[in-house]
Coordinates of C-alpha atoms and ligand atoms in Angstrom, one line a residue:
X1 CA 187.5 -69.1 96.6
X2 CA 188.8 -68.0 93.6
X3 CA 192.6 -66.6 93.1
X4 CA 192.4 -62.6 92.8
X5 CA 195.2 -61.5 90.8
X6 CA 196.8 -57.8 91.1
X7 CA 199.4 -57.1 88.3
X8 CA 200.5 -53.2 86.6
X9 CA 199.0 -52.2 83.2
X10 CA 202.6 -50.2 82.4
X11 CA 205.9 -50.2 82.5
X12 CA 206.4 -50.6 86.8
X13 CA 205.2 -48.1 89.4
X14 CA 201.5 -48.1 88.9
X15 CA 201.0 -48.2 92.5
X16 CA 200.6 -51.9 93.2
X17 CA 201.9 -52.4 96.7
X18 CA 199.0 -49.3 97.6
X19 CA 196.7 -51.4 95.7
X20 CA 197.7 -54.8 96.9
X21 CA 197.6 -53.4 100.4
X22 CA 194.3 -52.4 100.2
X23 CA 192.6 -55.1 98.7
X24 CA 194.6 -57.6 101.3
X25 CA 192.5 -56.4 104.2
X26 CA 191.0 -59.9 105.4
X27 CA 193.2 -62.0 103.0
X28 CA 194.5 -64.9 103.7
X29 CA 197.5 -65.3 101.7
X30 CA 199.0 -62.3 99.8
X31 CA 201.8 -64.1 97.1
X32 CA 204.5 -62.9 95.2
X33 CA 204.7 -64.7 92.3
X34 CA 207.8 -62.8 89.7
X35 CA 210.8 -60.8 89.7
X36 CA 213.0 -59.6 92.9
X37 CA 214.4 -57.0 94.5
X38 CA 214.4 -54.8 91.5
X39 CA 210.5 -54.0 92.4
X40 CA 210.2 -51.3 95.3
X41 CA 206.5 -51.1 96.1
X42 CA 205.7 -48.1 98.5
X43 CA 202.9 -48.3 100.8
X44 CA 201.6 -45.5 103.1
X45 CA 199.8 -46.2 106.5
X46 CA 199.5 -42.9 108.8
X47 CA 203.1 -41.9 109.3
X48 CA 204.8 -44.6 108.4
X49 CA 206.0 -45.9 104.9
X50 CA 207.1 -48.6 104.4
X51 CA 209.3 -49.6 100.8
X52 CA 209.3 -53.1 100.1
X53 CA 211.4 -54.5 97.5
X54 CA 210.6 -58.4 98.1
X55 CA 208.4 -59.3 100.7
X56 CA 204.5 -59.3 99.3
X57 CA 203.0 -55.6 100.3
X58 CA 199.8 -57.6 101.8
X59 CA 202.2 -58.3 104.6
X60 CA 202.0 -55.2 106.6
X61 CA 198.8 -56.4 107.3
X62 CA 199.4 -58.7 110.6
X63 CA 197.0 -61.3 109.7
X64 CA 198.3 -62.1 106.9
X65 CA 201.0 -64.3 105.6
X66 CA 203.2 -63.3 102.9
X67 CA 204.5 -66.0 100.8
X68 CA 207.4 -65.6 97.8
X69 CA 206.6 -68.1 94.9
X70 CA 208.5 -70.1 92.1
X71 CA 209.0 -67.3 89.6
X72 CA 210.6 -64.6 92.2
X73 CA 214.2 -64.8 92.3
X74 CA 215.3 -63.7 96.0
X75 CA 218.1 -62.0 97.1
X76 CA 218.2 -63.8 101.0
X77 CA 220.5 -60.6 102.2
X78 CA 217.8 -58.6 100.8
X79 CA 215.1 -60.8 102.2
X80 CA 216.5 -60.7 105.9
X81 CA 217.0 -57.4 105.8
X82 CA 213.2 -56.9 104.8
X83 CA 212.0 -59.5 107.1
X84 CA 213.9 -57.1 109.9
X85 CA 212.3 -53.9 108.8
X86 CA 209.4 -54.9 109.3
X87 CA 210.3 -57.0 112.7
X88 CA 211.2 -53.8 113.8
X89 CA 207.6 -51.7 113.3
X90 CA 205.9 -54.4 115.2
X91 CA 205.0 -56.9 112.7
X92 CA 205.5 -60.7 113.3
X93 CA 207.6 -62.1 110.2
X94 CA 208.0 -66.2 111.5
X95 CA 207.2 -68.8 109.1
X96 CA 203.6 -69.0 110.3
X97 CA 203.5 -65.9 108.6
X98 CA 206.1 -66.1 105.7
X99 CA 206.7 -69.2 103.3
X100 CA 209.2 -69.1 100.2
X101 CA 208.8 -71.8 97.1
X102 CA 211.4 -74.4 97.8
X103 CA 212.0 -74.0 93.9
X104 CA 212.6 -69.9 93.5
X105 CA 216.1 -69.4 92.4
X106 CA 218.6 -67.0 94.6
X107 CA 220.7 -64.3 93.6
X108 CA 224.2 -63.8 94.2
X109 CA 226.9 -61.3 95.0
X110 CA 228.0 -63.1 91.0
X111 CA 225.0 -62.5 89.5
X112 CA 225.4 -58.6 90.6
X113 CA 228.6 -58.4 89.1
X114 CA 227.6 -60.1 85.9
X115 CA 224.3 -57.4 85.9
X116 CA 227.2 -54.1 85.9
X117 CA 229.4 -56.3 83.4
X118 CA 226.9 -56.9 80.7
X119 CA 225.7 -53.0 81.1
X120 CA 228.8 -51.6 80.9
X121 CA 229.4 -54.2 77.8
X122 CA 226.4 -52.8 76.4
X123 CA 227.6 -49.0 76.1
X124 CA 225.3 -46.5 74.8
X125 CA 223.0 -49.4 74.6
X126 CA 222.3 -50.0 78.1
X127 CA 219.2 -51.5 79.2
X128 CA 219.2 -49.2 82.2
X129 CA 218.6 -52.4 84.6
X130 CA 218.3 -51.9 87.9
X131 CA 221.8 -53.4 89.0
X132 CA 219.9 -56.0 91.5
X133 CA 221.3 -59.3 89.2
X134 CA 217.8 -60.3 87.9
X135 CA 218.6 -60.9 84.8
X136 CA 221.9 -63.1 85.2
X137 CA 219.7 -64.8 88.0
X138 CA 217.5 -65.7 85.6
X139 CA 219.8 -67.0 82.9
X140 CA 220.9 -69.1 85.4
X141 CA 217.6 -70.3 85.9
X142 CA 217.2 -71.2 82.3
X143 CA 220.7 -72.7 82.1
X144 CA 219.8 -74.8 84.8
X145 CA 223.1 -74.0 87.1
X146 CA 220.9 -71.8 89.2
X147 CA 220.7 -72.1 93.1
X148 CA 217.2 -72.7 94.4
X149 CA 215.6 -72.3 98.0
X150 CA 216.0 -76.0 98.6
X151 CA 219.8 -75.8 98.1
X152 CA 219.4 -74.1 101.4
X153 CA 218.5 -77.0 103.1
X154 CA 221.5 -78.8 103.1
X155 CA 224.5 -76.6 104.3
X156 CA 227.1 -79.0 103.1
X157 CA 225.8 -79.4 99.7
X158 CA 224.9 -75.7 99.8
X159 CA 228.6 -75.5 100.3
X160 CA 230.2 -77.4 97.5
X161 CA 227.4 -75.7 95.1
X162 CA 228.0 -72.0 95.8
X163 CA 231.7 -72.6 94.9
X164 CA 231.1 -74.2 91.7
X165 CA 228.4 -71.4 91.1
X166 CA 231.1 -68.7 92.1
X167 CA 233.7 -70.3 90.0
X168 CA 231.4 -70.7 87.0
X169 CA 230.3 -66.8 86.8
X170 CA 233.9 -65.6 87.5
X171 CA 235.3 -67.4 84.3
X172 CA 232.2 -65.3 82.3
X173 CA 233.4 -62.0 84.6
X174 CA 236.7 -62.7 83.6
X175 CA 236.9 -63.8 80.1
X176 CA 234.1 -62.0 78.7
X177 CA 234.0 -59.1 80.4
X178 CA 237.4 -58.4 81.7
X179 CA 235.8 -57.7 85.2
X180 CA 237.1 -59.0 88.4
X181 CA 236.6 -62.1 89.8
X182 CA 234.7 -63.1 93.3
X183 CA 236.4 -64.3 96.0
X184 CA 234.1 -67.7 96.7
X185 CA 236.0 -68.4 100.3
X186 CA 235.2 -65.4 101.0
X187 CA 231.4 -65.0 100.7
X188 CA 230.5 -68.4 101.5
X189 CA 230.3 -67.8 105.8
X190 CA 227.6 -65.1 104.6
X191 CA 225.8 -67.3 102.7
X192 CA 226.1 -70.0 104.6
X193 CA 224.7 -67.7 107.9
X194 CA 221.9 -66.6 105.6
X195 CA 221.4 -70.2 104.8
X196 CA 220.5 -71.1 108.8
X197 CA 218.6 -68.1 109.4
X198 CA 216.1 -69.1 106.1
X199 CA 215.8 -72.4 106.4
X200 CA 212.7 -72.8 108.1
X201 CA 210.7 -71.1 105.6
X202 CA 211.3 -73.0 102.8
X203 CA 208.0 -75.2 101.7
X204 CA 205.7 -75.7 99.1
X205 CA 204.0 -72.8 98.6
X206 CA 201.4 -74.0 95.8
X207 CA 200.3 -76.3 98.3
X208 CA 199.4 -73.7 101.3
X209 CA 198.0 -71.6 98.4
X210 CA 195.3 -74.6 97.0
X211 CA 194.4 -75.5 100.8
X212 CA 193.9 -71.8 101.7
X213 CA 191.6 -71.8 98.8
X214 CA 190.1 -74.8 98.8
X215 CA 189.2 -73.4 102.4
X216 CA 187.3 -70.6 101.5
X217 CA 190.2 -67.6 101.9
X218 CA 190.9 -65.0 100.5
X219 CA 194.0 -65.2 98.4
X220 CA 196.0 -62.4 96.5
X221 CA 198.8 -62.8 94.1
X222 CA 201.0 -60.0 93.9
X223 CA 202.7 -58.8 90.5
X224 CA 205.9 -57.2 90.1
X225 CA 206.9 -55.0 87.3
X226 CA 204.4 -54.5 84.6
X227 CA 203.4 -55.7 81.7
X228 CA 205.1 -54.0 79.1
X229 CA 208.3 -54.8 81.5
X230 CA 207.5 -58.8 80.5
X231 CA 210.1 -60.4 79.1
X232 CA 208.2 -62.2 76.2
X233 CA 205.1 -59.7 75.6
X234 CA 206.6 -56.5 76.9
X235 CA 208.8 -54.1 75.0
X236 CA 211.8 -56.3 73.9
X237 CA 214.9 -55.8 74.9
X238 CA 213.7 -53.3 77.6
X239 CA 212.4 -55.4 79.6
X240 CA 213.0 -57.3 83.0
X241 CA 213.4 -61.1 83.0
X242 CA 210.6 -62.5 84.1
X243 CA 207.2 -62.6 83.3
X244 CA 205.0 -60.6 84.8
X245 CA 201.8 -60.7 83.6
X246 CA 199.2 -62.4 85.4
X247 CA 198.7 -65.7 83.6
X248 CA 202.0 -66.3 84.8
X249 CA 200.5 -66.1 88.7
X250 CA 199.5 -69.8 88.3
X251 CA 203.2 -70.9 87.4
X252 CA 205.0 -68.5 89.7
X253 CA 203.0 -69.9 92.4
X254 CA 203.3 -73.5 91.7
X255 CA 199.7 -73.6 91.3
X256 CA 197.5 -75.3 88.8
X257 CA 195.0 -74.3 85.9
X258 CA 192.4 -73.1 88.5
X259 CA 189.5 -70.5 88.6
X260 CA 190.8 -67.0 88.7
X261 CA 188.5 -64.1 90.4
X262 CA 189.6 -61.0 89.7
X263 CA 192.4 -59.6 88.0
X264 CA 192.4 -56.6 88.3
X265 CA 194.9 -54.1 86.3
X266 CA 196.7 -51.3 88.0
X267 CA 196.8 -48.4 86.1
X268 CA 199.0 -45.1 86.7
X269 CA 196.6 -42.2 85.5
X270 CA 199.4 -41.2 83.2
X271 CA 202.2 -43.1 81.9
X272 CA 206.1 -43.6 83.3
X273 CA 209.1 -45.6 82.8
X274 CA 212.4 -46.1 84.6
X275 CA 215.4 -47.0 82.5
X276 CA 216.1 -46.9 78.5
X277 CA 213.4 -48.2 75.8
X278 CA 210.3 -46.6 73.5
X279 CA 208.1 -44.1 75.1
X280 CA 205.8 -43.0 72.5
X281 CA 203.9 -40.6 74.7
X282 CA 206.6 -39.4 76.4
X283 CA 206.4 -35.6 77.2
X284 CA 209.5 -33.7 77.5
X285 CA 208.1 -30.3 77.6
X286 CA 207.0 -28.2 81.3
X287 CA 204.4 -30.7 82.3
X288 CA 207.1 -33.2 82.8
X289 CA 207.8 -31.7 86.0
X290 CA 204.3 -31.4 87.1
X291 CA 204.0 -35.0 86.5
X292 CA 207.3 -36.1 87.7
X293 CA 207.5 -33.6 90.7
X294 CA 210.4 -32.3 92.2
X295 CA 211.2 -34.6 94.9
X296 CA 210.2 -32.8 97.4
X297 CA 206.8 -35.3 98.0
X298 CA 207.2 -39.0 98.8
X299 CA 205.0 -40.0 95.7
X300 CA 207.2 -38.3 93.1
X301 CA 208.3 -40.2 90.5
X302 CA 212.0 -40.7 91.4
X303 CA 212.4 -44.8 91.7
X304 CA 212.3 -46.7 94.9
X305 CA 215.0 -49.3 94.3
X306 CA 217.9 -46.7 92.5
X307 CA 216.4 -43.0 93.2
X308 CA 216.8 -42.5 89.3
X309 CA 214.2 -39.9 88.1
X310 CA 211.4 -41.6 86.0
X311 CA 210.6 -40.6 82.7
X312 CA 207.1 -39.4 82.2
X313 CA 204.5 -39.1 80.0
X314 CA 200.5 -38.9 78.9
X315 CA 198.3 -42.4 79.7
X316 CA 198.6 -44.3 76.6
X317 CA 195.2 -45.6 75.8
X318 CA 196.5 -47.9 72.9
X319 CA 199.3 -50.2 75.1
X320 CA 196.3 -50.6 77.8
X321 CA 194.1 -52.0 75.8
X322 CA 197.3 -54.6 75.0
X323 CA 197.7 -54.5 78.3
X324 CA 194.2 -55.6 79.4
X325 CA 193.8 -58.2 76.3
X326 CA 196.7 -59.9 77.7
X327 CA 196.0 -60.0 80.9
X328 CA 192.9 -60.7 81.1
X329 CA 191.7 -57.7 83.1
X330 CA 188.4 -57.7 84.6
X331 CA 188.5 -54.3 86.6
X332 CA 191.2 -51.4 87.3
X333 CA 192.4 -49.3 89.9
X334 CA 193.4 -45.9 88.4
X335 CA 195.8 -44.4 91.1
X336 CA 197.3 -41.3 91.0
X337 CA 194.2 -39.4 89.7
X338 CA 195.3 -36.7 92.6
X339 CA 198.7 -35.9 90.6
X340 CA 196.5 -34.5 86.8
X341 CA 195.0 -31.7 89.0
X342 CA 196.3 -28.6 88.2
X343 CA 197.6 -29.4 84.5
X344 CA 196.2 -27.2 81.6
X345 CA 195.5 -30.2 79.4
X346 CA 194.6 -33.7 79.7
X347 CA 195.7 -35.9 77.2
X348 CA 195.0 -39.7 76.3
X349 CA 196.8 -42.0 73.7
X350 CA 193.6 -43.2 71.4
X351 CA 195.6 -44.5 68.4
X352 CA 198.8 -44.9 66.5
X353 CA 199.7 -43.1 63.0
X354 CA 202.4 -44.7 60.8
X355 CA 201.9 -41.9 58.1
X356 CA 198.2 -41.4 57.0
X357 CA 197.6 -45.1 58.3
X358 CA 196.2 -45.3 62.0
X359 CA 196.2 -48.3 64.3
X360 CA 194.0 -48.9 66.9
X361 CA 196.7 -51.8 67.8
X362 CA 200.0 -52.6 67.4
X363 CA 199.9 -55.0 64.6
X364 CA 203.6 -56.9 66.7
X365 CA 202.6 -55.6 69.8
X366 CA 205.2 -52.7 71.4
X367 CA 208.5 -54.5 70.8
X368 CA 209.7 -51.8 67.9
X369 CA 207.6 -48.5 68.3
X370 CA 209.8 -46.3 67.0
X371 CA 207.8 -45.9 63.9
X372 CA 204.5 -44.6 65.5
X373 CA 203.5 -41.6 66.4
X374 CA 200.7 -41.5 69.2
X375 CA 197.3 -39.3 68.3
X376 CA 195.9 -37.6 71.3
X377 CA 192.7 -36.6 72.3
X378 CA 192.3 -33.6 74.5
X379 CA 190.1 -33.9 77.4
X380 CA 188.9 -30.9 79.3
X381 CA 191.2 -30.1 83.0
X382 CA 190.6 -29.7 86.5
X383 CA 191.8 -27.1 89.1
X384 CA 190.4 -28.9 92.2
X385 CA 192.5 -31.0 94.8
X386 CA 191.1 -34.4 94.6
X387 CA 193.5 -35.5 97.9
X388 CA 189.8 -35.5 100.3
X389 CA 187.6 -36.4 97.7
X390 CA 186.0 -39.7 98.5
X391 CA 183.2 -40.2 96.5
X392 CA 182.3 -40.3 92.8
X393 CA 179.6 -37.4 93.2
X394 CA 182.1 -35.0 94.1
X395 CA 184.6 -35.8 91.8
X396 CA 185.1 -32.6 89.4
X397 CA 182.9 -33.2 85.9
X398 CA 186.2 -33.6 84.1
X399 CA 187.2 -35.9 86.1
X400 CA 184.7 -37.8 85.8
X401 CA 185.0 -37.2 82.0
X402 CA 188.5 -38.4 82.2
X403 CA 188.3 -41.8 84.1
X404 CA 185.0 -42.2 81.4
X405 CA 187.2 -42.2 79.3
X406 CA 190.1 -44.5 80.3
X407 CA 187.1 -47.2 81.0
X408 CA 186.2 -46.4 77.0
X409 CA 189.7 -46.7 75.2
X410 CA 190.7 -49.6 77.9
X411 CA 187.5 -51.4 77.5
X412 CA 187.4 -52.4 81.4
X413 CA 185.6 -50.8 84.1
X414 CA 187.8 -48.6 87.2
X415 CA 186.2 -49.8 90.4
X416 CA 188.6 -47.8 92.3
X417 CA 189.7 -44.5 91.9
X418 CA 193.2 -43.1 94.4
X419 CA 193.4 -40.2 94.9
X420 CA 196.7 -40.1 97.5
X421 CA 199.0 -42.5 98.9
X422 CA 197.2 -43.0 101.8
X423 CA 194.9 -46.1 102.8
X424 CA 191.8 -44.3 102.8
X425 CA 192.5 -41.7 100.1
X426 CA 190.5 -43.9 97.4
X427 CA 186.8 -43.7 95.9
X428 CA 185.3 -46.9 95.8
X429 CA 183.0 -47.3 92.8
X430 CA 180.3 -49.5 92.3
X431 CA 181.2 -51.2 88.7
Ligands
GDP1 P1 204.5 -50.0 92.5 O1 205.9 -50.4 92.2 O2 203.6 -50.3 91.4 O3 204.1 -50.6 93.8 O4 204.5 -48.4 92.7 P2 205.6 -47.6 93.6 O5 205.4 -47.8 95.0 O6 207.0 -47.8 93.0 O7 205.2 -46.1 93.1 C1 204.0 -45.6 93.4 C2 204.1 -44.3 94.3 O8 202.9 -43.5 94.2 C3 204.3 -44.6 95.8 O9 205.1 -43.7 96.4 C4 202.9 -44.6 96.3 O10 202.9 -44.3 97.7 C5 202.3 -43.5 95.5 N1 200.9 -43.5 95.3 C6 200.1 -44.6 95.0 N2 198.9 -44.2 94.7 C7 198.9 -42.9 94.8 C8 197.9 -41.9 94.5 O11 196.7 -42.2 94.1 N3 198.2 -40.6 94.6 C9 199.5 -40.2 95.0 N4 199.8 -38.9 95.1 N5 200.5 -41.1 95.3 C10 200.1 -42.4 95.1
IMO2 P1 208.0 -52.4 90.3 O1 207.6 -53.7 90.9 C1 209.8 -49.9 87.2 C2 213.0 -51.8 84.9 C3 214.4 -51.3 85.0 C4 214.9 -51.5 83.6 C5 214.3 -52.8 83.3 C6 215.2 -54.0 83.5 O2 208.4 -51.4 91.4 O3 206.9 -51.8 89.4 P2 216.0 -55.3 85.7 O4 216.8 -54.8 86.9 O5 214.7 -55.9 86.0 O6 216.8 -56.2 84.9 O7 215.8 -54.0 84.8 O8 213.2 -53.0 84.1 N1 212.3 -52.2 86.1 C7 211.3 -51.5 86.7 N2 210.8 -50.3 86.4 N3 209.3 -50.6 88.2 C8 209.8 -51.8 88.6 O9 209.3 -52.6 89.5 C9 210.9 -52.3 87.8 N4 211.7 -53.4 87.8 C10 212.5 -53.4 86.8 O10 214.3 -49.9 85.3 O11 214.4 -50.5 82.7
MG3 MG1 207.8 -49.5 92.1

């Protein structure tokens, strides 16, 4: 079989983990392959919802094992604390049914601190990160003093690196930042407990991947983030720190250059962004509140990790095209269709202007787009709930219209339409 790669056309919250959840149904494998606990991926079944912020979302699915790859950076008190959640709603989570990448770095109680340090540092510039460590994480991984899975192995070694790791980010806490330092004694029973208890899923993933494969089974690899959050092709500096798009699914698995299936793109039916960075279709006036919601509903677009309300806006037709180009999307799910009922306008990103010049595409993709305004085309609305619709044929004409013309501007076709959180609020289309 070929790999089938899910990954978000935006800036985060597409609705992956409801995608990845349903397209894992008879997987095999369902693999994380970037980022940490600074995702939170919401999936609905019947009553019960379940957030996720490391484990893969295919793994509410008992038959399926979840496995965390190379690029994720995990958080083990995060992890355990998963793994329990989901121990307790009847799920098995042993390591016949969860493997981590002996080589994916771990984040510290440090590598927190240093996250709040360098935002504070940053003032009215703040990146608006999440606060989870990822990015110090990271930079540890590129300075090559990071702690990796394998360090778990060995609790004595484990022992002696932790300190120097402690003592190495509490010179940078103190020095630079004027912050205070860790206490290493302290936190290293913890880590060492967490240690023991993970042990016995550390492995090499790429290799379970291949075999699975190379058996015939269906395997999925999950993105986190999206792709204007990646950290070289994304909106620089407001992005995450790793790389998210899903080219990368071959490295953050630990897997060679293989044949990919699918990749198919995740795309929120408008457009929204947690934390600081350029919006060009941003809307500020009252249909921000019929996008965003109040609150009141599980869906609305307050984030899963921090709560903060997201910043909204219309589906911009010119950064999904990017998107799809560098991704190499075959197909999309456009979720959230449920959410534009109602509205008295429907409006799409077609183009750029930079004065009387227009740009079908960012001549330096969407690091600086402060000097482009976005043109709009208006597409007739809809009153109708879509929430029971489950076919194409009763979809509303403007609806229609309007995912017509998200396949137009995007250049890729939507085989699957949501409309709701829930697993069987989606219309399947034959593309
Ligand atoms: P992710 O980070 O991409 O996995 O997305 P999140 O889980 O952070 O945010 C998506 C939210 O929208 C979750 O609360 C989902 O349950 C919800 N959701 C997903 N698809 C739909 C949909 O089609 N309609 C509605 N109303 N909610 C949806
Ligand atoms: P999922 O997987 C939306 C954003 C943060 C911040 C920037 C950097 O649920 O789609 P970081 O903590 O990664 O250093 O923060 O990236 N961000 C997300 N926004 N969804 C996410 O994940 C995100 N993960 C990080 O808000 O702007
Ligand atoms: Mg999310």
């Amino acid at each position: 079989m070929a790999l089938e790669i899910v990954v978000g056309t935006q800036w985060g919250d597409e609705g992956k983990g409801r995608v990845v959840d349903m397209l894992s149904a008879g997987a095999a494998i369902v693999a994380r392959y970037n980022g940490g606990d600074n995702a939170g991926h919401t999936v609905t079944v019947g009553s019960t919802t379940f957030k996720l912020h490391l484990l893969p979302s295919g793994m509410i699915h008992p038959e399926t094992m979840g496995i965390l790859g190379t690029g994720v950076v995990i958080n083990p008190a995060t992890l355990l604390k998963e793994m329990d959640m989901l121990r307790s709603r009847g799920l098995e989570v042993t390591p016949q049914r969860l493997r981590l990448s002996f080589a994916a770095h771990l984040i510290t109680p440090v590598h927190q601190a240093l996250d709040a340090a360098q935002e504070a540092a940053r003032g009215k510039d703040q990146l608006g990160t999440t606060g989870r460590g990822i990015g110090p994480a990271y930079t540890d991984r590129a300075s090559r003093r990071g702690l990796r899975a394998m360090d778990l192995l060995d609790l004595d070694q484990f022992a002696e690196k932790f300190k120097v790791h402690i003592a190495a980010a509490n010179l940078a806490l103190v020095n630079l930042y004027h912050a205070e330092p860790l206490d290493g004694a302290a936190l290293l029973p913890e880590y060492l407990n967490f240690a023991r208890q993970l042990q016995p899923y550390v492995d090499d993933v790429g290799r379970q991947v291949q075999a699975a494969l190379a058996e015939g089974k269906r395997v999925l690899a999950e993105g986190a983030q999206g792709t204007l959050l990646d950290i070289d092709l994304g909106t620089y500096p407001f992005v995450t720190s790793s790389s998210s798009l899903a080219p990368a699914a071959l490295t953050g698995l630990g897997i060679g250059i293989m044949p990919v299936g699918r990749i198919i793109g995740v795309t929120k039916a408008f457009q929204t962004r947690v934390g600081a960075g350029p919006f060009p279709t941003e809307v500020m006036d009252e249909n921000a509140e019929r996008l965003r919601g109040t609150g009141s509903k599980p869906w609305d677009e307050f984030g899963t990790t921090t709560g903060r309300p997201r910043r909204v806006g219309w589906l911009d037709g010119v950064l999904l095209r990017y998107a799809v180009r560098i991704n190499g999307v075959t197909e999309q799910t456009l979720t959230k269709m449920d959410v534009l009922s109602g509205l008295p306008v429907q409006r799409i990103c077609v183009a750029y202007r930079t004065g009387d010049k227009i740009w079908d595409h960012l001549p330096m993709g969407p690091a600086d787009l402060s000097t482009f305004e976005a043109v709009y085309e208006d597409l007739p609305s809809w009153d109708a709930d879509l929430t029971g619709i489950r076919t194409w044929e009763e979809l509303p004409s403007a609806a229609k219209q309007y995912v017509c013309r998200v396949e137009e501007v995007s250049g890729v076709p939507v085989s699957y339409i949501s409309v709701g959180p829930e697993r069987d609020q989606v219309i399947e289309r034959s593309v």
